[in-house]
Tab-separated table of C-alpha atoms in Angstrom:
chain	number	residue	atom	x	y	z
A	5	MET	CA	1.801	-10.417	11.829
A	6	ASP	CA	3.635	-7.465	13.856
A	7	ALA	CA	7.313	-7.194	13.499
A	8	VAL	CA	9.306	-9.055	16.376
A	9	GLY	CA	9.547	-6.784	19.447
A	10	ILE	CA	7.925	-3.602	18.295
A	11	GLY	CA	6.017	-1.941	21.291
A	12	LYS	CA	6.595	-4.975	23.515
A	13	PRO	CA	9.340	-5.810	26.047
A	14	ARG	CA	11.228	-8.538	24.637
A	15	VAL	CA	13.535	-11.179	26.163
A	16	VAL	CA	16.594	-12.092	24.222
A	17	ALA	CA	17.796	-15.574	24.813
A	18	ALA	CA	20.619	-15.351	22.303
A	19	ARG	CA	22.167	-12.673	20.342
A	20	ILE	CA	24.061	-13.139	17.021
A	21	THR	CA	26.388	-10.369	15.808
A	22	PRO	CA	28.330	-10.491	12.582
A	23	CYS	CA	31.656	-9.263	12.799
A	24	LYS	CA	33.103	-7.286	9.667
A	25	ASP	CA	35.102	-9.600	7.630
A	26	GLY	CA	34.842	-12.307	10.314
A	27	PRO	CA	32.689	-14.685	12.206
A	28	TYR	CA	29.107	-14.573	13.731
A	29	ILE	CA	29.511	-14.028	17.481
A	30	VAL	CA	26.879	-15.920	19.492
A	31	ARG	CA	26.139	-14.846	22.818
A	32	GLY	CA	23.410	-15.729	25.501
A	33	ASP	CA	21.379	-19.088	25.955
A	34	PHE	CA	21.604	-21.173	22.845
A	35	GLU	CA	22.296	-24.659	21.519
A	36	VAL	CA	24.358	-25.816	18.503
A	37	LEU	CA	23.286	-29.102	16.927
A	38	ASP	CA	25.179	-31.272	14.464
A	39	ALA	CA	23.793	-32.429	11.297
A	40	ASP	CA	21.816	-35.376	13.066
A	41	GLY	CA	20.234	-33.075	15.532
A	42	ASN	CA	22.571	-33.889	18.421
A	43	PRO	CA	23.707	-31.051	20.729
A	44	LEU	CA	27.468	-30.258	20.505
A	45	ALA	CA	29.152	-29.803	23.814
A	46	LEU	CA	30.140	-26.100	24.266
A	47	ARG	CA	32.783	-25.017	26.740
A	48	ARG	CA	31.658	-21.419	26.886
A	49	GLY	CA	28.614	-19.183	26.513
A	50	THR	CA	29.848	-17.197	23.730
A	51	ILE	CA	31.149	-18.660	20.494
A	52	ALA	CA	32.250	-17.606	17.117
A	53	LEU	CA	30.807	-19.358	14.034
A	54	CYS	CA	32.640	-19.580	10.713
A	55	ARG	CA	31.303	-17.537	7.972
A	56	CYS	CA	34.220	-17.950	5.429
A	57	GLY	CA	33.741	-21.738	4.930
A	58	ARG	CA	37.500	-22.323	5.549
A	59	SER	CA	37.805	-23.089	9.184
A	60	ARG	CA	39.141	-26.463	10.216
A	61	ALA	CA	37.184	-26.330	13.100
A	62	ARG	CA	33.731	-25.798	11.546
A	63	PRO	CA	31.079	-24.639	12.394
A	64	PHE	CA	33.359	-22.721	14.811
A	65	CYS	CA	35.773	-19.993	13.756
A	66	ASP	CA	39.459	-20.739	14.049
A	67	GLY	CA	40.691	-17.476	12.478
A	68	THR	CA	41.218	-18.741	8.997
A	69	HIS	CA	39.243	-15.784	7.567
A	70	LYS	CA	42.264	-13.552	8.155
A	71	LEU	CA	44.515	-15.767	6.363
A	72	VAL	CA	42.395	-16.114	3.286
A	73	GLY	CA	41.331	-12.448	3.157
A	74	PHE	CA	37.637	-13.165	3.653
A	75	ARG	CA	35.533	-9.946	3.029
A	76	THR	CA	31.858	-9.411	3.733
A	77	GLU	CA	29.741	-7.538	1.505
A	78	ALA	CA	29.740	-3.766	1.879
A	79	GLY	CA	27.522	-2.935	4.790
A	80	ALA	CA	26.766	-6.631	5.569
A	81	ALA	CA	28.091	-6.512	9.103
A	82	GLU	CA	25.956	-3.370	9.834
A	83	ASP	CA	22.737	-4.335	8.210
A	84	PRO	CA	20.030	-5.055	10.863
A	85	ALA	CA	18.432	-8.634	11.193
A	86	PRO	CA	14.978	-8.931	9.711
A	87	ARG	CA	12.424	-7.477	12.149
A	88	SER	CA	10.040	-10.347	11.339
A	89	ILE	CA	10.172	-14.089	10.766
A	90	ASP	CA	8.284	-13.175	7.539
A	91	ALA	CA	11.135	-11.610	6.091
A	92	LEU	CA	13.429	-14.684	6.256
A	93	PRO	CA	13.731	-17.165	3.316
A	94	ALA	CA	11.605	-20.330	4.079
A	95	GLU	CA	14.466	-22.777	3.950
A	96	LEU	CA	15.966	-20.807	6.973
A	97	VAL	CA	12.930	-21.268	9.052
A	98	THR	CA	12.561	-24.539	11.060
A	99	PRO	CA	9.647	-25.223	13.235
A	100	ASP	CA	10.067	-25.522	16.791
């Protein structure tokens, strides 16, 4: 399987950007589901998802990462996403 987007124009429906020592910022056309698969009502097209595990508004970030001194691994925010779905752990890949 070819790596995603190499040599082909690509359309990005959603973009997820890890912030250094902070949340994942999600922009674009996306949907967030609860544990039962029901869509959550979102009030904006850009959201911040908690990475520290301490937010009281999970899965959304409430800024608690600053209070608890959350730190990402060195370089984690700068590492590129896998270029192919084959590079992802199987438990992270869900069928459409």
